[in-house]
PDB file of N, CA and C in Angstrom:
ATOM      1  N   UNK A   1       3.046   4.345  25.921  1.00  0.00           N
ATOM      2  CA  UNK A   1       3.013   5.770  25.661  1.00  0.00           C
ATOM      3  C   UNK A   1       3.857   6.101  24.437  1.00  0.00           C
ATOM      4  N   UNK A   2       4.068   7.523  23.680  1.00  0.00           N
ATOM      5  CA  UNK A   2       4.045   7.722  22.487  1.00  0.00           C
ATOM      6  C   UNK A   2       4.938   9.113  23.401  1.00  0.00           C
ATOM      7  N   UNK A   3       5.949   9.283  23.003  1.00  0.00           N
ATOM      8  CA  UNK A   3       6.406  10.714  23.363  1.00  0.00           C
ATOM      9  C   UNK A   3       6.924  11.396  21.510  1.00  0.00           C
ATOM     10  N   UNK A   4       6.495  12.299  21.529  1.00  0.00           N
ATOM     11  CA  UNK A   4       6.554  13.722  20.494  1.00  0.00           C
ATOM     12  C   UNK A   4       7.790  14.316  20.774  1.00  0.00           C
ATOM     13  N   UNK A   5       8.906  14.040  20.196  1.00  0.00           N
ATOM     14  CA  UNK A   5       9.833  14.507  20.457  1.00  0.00           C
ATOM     15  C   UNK A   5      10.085  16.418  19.316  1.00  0.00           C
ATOM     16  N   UNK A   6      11.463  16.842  19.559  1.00  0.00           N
ATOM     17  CA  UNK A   6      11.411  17.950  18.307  1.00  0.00           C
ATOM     18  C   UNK A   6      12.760  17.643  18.202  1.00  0.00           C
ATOM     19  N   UNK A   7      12.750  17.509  16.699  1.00  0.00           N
ATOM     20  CA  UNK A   7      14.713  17.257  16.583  1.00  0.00           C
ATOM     21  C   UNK A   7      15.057  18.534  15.756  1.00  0.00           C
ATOM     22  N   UNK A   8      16.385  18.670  15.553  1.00  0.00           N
ATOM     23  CA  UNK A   8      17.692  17.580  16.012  1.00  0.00           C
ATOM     24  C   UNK A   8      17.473  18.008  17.337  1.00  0.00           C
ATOM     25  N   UNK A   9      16.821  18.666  18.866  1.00  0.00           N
ATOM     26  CA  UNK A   9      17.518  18.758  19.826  1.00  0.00           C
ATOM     27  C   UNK A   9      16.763  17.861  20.869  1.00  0.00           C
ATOM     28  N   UNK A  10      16.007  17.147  20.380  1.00  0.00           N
ATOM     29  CA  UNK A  10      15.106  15.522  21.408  1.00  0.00           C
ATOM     30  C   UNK A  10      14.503  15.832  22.444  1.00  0.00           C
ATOM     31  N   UNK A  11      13.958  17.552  22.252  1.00  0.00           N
ATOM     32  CA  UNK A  11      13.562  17.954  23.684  1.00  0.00           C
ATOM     33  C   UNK A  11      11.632  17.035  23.386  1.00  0.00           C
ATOM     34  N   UNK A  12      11.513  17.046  24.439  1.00  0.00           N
ATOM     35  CA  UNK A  12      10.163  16.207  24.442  1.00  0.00           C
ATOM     36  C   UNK A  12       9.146  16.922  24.499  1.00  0.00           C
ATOM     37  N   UNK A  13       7.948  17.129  23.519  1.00  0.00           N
ATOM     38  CA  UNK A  13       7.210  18.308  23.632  1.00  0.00           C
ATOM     39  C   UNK A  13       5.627  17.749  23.732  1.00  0.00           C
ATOM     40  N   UNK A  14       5.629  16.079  23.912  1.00  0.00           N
ATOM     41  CA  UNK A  14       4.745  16.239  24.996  1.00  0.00           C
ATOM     42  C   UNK A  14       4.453  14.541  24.436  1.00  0.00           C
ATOM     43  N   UNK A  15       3.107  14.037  25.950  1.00  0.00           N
ATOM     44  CA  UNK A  15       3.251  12.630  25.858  1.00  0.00           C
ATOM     45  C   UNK A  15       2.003  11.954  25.675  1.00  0.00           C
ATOM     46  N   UNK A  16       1.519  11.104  25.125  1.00  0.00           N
ATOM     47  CA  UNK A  16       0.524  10.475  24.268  1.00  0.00           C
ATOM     48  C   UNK A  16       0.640   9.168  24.995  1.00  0.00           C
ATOM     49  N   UNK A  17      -0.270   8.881  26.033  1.00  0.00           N
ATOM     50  CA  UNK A  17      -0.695   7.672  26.795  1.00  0.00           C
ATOM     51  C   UNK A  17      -2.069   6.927  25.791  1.00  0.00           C
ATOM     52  N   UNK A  18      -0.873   5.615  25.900  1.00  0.00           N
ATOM     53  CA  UNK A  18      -2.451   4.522  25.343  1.00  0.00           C
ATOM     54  C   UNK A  18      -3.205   4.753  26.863  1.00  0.00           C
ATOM     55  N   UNK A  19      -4.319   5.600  26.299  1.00  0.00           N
ATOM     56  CA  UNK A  19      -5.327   5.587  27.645  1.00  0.00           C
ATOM     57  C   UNK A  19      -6.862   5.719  26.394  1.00  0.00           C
ATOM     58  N   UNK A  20      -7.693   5.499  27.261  1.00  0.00           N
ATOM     59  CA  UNK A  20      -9.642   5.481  26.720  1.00  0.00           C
ATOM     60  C   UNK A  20      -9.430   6.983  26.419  1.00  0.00           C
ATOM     61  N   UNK A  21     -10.046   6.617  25.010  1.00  0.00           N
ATOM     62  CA  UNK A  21     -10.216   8.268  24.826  1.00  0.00           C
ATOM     63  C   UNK A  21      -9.152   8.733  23.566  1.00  0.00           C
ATOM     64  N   UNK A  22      -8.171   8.378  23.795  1.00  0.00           N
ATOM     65  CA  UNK A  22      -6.892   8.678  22.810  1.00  0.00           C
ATOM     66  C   UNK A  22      -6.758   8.426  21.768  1.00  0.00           C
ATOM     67  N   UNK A  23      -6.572   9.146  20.462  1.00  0.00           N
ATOM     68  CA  UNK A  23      -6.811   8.683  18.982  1.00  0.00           C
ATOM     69  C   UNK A  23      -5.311   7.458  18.525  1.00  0.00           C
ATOM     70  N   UNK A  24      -6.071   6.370  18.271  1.00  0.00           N
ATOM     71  CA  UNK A  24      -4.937   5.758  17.995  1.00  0.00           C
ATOM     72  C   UNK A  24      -4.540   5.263  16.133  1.00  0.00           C
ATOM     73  N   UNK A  25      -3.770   4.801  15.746  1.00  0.00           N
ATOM     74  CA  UNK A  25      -3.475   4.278  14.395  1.00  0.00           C
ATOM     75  C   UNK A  25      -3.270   2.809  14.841  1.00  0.00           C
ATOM     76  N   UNK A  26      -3.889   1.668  14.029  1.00  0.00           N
ATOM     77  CA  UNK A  26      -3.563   0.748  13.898  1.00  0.00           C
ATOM     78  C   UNK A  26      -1.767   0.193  12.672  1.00  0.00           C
ATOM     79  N   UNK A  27      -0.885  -0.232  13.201  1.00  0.00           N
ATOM     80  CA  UNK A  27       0.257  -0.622  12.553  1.00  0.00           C
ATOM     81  C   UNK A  27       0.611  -1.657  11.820  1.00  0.00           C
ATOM     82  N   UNK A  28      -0.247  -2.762  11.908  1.00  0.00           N
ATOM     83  CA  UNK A  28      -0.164  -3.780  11.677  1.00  0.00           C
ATOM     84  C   UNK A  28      -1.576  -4.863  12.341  1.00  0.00           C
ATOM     85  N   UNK A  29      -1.771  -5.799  11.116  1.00  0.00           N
ATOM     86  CA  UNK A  29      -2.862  -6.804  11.267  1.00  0.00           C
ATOM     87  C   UNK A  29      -4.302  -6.607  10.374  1.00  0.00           C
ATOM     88  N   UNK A  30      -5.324  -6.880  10.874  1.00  0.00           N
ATOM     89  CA  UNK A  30      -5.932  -7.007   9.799  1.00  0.00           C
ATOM     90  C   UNK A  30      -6.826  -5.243   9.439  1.00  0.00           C
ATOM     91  N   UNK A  31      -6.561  -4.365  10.557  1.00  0.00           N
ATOM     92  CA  UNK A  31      -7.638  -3.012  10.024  1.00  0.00           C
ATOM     93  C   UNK A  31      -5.828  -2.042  10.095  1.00  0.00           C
ATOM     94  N   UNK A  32      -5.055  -2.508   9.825  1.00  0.00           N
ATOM     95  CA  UNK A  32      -3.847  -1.990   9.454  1.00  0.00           C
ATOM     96  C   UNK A  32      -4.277  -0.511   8.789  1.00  0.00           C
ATOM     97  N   UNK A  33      -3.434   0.525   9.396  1.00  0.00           N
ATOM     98  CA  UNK A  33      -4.089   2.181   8.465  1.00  0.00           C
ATOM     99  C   UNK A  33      -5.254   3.160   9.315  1.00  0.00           C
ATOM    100  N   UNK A  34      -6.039   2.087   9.822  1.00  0.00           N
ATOM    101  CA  UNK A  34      -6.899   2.563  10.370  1.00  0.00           C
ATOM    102  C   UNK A  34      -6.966   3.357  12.028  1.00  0.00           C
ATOM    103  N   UNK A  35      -7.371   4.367  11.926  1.00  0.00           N
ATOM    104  CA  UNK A  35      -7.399   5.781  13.369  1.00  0.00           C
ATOM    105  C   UNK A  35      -8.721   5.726  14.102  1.00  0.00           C
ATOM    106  N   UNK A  36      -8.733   5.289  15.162  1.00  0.00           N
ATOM    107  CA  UNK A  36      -9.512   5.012  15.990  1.00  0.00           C
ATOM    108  C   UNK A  36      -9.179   5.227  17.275  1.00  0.00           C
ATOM    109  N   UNK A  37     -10.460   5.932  18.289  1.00  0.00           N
ATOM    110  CA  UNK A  37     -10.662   6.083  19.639  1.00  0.00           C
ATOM    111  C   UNK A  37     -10.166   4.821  20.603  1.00  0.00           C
ATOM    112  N   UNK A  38      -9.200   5.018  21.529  1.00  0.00           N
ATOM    113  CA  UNK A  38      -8.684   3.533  22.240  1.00  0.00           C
ATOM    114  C   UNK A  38     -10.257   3.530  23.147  1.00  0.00           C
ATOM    115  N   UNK A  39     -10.894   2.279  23.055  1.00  0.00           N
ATOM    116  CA  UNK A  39     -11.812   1.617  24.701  1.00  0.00           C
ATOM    117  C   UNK A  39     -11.398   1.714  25.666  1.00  0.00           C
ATOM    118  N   UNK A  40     -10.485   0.648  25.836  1.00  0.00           N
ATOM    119  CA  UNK A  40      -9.641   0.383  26.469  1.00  0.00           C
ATOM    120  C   UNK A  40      -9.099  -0.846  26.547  1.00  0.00           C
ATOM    121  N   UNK A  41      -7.848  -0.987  27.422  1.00  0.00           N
ATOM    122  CA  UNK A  41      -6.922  -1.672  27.429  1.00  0.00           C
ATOM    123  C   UNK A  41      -6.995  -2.848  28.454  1.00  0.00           C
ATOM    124  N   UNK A  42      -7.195  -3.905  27.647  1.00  0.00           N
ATOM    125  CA  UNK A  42      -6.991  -5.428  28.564  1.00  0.00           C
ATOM    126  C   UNK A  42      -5.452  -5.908  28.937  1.00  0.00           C
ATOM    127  N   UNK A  43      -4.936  -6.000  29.929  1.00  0.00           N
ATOM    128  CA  UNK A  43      -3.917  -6.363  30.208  1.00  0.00           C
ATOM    129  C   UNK A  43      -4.208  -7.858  30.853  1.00  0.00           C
ATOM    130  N   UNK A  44      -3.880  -8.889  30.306  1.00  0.00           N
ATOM    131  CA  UNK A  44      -3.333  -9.840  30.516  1.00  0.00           C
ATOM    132  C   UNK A  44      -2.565 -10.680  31.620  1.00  0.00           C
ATOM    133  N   UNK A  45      -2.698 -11.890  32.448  1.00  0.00           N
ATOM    134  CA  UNK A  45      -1.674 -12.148  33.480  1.00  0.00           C
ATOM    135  C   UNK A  45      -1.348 -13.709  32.627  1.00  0.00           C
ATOM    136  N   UNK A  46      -1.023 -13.938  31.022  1.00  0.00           N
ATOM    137  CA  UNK A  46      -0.704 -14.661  31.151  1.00  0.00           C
ATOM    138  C   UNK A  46       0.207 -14.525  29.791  1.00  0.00           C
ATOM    139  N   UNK A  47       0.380 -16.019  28.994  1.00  0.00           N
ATOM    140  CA  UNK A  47       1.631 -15.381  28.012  1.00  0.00           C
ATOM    141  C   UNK A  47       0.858 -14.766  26.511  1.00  0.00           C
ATOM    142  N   UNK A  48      -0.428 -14.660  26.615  1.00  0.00           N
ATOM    143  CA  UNK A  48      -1.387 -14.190  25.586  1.00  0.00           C
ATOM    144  C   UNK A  48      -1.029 -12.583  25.385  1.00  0.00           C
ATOM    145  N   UNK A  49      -0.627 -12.219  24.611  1.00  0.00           N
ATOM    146  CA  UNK A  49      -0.585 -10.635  24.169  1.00  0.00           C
ATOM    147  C   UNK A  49      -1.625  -9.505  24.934  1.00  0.00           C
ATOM    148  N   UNK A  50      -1.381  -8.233  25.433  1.00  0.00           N
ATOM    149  CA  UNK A  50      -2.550  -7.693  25.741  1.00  0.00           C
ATOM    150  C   UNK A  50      -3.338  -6.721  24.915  1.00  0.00           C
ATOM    151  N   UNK A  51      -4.307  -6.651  24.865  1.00  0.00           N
ATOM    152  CA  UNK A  51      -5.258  -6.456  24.039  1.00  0.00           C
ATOM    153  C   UNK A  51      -5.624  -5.404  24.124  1.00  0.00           C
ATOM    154  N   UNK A  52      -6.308  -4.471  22.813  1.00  0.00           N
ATOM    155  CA  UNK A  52      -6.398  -3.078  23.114  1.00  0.00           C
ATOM    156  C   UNK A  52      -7.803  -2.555  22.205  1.00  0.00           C
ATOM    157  N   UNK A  53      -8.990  -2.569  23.142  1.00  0.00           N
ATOM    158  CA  UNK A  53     -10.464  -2.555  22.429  1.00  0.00           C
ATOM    159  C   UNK A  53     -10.508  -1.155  21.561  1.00  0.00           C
ATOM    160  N   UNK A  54     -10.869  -0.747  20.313  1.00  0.00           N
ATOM    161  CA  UNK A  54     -10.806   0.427  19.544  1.00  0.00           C
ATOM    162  C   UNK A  54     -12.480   0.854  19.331  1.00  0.00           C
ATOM    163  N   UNK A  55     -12.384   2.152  19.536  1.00  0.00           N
ATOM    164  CA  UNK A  55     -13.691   2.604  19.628  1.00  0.00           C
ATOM    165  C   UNK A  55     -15.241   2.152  17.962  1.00  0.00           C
ATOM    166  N   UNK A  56     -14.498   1.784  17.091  1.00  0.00           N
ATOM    167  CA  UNK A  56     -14.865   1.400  16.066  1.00  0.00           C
ATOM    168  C   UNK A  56     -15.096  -0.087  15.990  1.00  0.00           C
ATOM    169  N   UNK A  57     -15.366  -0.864  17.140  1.00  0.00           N
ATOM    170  CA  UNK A  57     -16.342  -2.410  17.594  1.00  0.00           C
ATOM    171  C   UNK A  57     -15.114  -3.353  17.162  1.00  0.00           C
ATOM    172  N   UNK A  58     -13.744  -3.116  17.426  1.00  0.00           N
ATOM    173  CA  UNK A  58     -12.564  -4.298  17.011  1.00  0.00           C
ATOM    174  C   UNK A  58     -11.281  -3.946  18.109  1.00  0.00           C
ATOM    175  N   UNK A  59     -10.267  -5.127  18.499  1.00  0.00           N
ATOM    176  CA  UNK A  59      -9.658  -4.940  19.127  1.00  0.00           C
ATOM    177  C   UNK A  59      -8.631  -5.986  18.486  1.00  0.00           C
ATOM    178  N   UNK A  60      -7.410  -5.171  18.571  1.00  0.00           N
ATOM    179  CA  UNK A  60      -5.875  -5.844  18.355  1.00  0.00           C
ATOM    180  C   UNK A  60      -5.067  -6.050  19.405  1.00  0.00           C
ATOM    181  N   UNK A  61      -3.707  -6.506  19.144  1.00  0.00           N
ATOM    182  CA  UNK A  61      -2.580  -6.520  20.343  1.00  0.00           C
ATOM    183  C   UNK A  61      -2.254  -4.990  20.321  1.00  0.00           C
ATOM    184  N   UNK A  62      -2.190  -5.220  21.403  1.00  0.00           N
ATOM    185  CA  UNK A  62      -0.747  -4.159  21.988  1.00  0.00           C
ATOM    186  C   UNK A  62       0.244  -3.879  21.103  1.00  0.00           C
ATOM    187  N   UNK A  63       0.941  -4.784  20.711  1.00  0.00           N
ATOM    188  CA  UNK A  63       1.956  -3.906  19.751  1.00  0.00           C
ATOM    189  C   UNK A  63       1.375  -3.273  18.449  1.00  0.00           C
ATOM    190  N   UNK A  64       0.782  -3.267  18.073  1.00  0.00           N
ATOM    191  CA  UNK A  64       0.009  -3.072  17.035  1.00  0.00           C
ATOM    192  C   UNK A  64      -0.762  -1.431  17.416  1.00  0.00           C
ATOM    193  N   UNK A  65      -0.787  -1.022  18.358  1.00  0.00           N
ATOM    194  CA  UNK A  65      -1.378   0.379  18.056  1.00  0.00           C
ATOM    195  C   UNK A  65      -0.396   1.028  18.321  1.00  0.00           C
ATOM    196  N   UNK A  66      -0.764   2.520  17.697  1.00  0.00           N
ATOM    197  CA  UNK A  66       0.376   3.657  17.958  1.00  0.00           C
ATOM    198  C   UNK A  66      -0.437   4.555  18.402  1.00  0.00           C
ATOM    199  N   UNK A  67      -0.096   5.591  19.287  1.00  0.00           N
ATOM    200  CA  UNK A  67      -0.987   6.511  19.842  1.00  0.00           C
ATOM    201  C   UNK A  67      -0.610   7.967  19.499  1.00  0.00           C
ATOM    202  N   UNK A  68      -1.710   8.860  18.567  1.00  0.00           N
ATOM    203  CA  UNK A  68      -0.917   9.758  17.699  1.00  0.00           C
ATOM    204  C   UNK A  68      -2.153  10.944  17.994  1.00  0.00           C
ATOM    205  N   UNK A  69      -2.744  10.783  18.748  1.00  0.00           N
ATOM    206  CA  UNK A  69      -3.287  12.102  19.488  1.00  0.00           C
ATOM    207  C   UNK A  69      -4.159  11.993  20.440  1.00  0.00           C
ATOM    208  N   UNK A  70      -5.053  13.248  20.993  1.00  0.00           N
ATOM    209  CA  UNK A  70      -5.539  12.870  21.750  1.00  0.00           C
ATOM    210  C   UNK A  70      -7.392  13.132  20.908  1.00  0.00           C
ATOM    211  N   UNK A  71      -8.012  13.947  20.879  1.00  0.00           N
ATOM    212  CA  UNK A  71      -8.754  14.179  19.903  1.00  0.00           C
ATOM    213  C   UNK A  71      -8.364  14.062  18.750  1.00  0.00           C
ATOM    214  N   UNK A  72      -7.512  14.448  18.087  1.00  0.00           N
ATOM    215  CA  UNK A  72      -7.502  14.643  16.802  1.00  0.00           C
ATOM    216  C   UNK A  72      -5.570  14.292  16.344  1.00  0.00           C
ATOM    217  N   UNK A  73      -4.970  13.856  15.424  1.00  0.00           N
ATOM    218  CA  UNK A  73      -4.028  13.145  15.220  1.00  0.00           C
ATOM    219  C   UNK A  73      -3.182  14.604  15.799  1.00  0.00           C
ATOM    220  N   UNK A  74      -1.847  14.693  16.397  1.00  0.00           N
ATOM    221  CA  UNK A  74      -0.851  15.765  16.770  1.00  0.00           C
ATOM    222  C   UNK A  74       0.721  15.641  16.129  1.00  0.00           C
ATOM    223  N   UNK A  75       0.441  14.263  14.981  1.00  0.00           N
ATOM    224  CA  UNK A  75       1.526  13.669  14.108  1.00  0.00           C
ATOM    225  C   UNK A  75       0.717  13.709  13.091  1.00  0.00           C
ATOM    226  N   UNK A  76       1.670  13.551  11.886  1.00  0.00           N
ATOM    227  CA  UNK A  76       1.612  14.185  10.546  1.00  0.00           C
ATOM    228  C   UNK A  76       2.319  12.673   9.980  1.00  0.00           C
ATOM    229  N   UNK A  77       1.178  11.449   8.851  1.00  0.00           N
ATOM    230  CA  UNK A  77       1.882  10.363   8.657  1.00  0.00           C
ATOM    231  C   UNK A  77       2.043  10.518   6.750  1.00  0.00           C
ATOM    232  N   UNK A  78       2.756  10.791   6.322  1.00  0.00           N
ATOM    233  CA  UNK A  78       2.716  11.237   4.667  1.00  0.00           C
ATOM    234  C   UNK A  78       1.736  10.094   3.710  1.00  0.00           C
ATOM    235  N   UNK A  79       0.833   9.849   3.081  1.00  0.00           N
ATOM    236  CA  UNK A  79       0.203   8.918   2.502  1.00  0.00           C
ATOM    237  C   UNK A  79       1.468   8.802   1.301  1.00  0.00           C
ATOM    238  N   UNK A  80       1.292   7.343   1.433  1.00  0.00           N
ATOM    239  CA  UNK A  80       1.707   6.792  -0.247  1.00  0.00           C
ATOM    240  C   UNK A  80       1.396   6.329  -1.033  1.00  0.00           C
ATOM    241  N   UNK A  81       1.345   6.498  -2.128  1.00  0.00           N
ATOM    242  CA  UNK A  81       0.364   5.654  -3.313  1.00  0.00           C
ATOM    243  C   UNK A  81       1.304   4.410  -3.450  1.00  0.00           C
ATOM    244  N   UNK A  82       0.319   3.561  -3.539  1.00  0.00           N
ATOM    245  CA  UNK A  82       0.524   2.117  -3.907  1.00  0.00           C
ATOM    246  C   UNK A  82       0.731   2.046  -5.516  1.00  0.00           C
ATOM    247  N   UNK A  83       1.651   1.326  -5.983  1.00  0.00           N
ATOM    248  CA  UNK A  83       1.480   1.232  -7.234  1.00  0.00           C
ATOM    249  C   UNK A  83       1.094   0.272  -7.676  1.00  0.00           C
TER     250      UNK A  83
END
């Protein structure tokens, strides 16, 4: 899960479950950048990473997604130009 905090006072203004359905950002690996609908979530019973199917026909680890809305992004990520 993803909690939305508001600072400076850390009150929590609301919570963003990796669940089916939920707009996620990829963080790292190979579609790195990329915002996509979660499938859903393979959890694992062994020492293999668990896996997290994205509505756009690809699936990464678990650590690798961030969950940043539910329809539509509810975080704000600044683009940067590459130089």
């Amino acid at each position: 899960d993803v909690l939305k905090i508001a600072l400076p006072s850390q009150k929590v203004m609301s919570d963003l479950p990796l669940s089916k359905g939920n707009l996620a950002m990829v963080i790292d690996g190979a579609h790195v950048g990329e915002l996509s609908p979660v499938s859903r979530v393979d959890v694992t019973r062994d020492a293999k990473p668990n896996q997290v199917k994205l509505g756009d026909g690809f699936s990464t680890i678990k650590e690798y997604v961030f969950v940043v809305g539910t329809k539509e992004p509810v975080i704000t990520i600044p683009e940067v130009i590459a130089v």
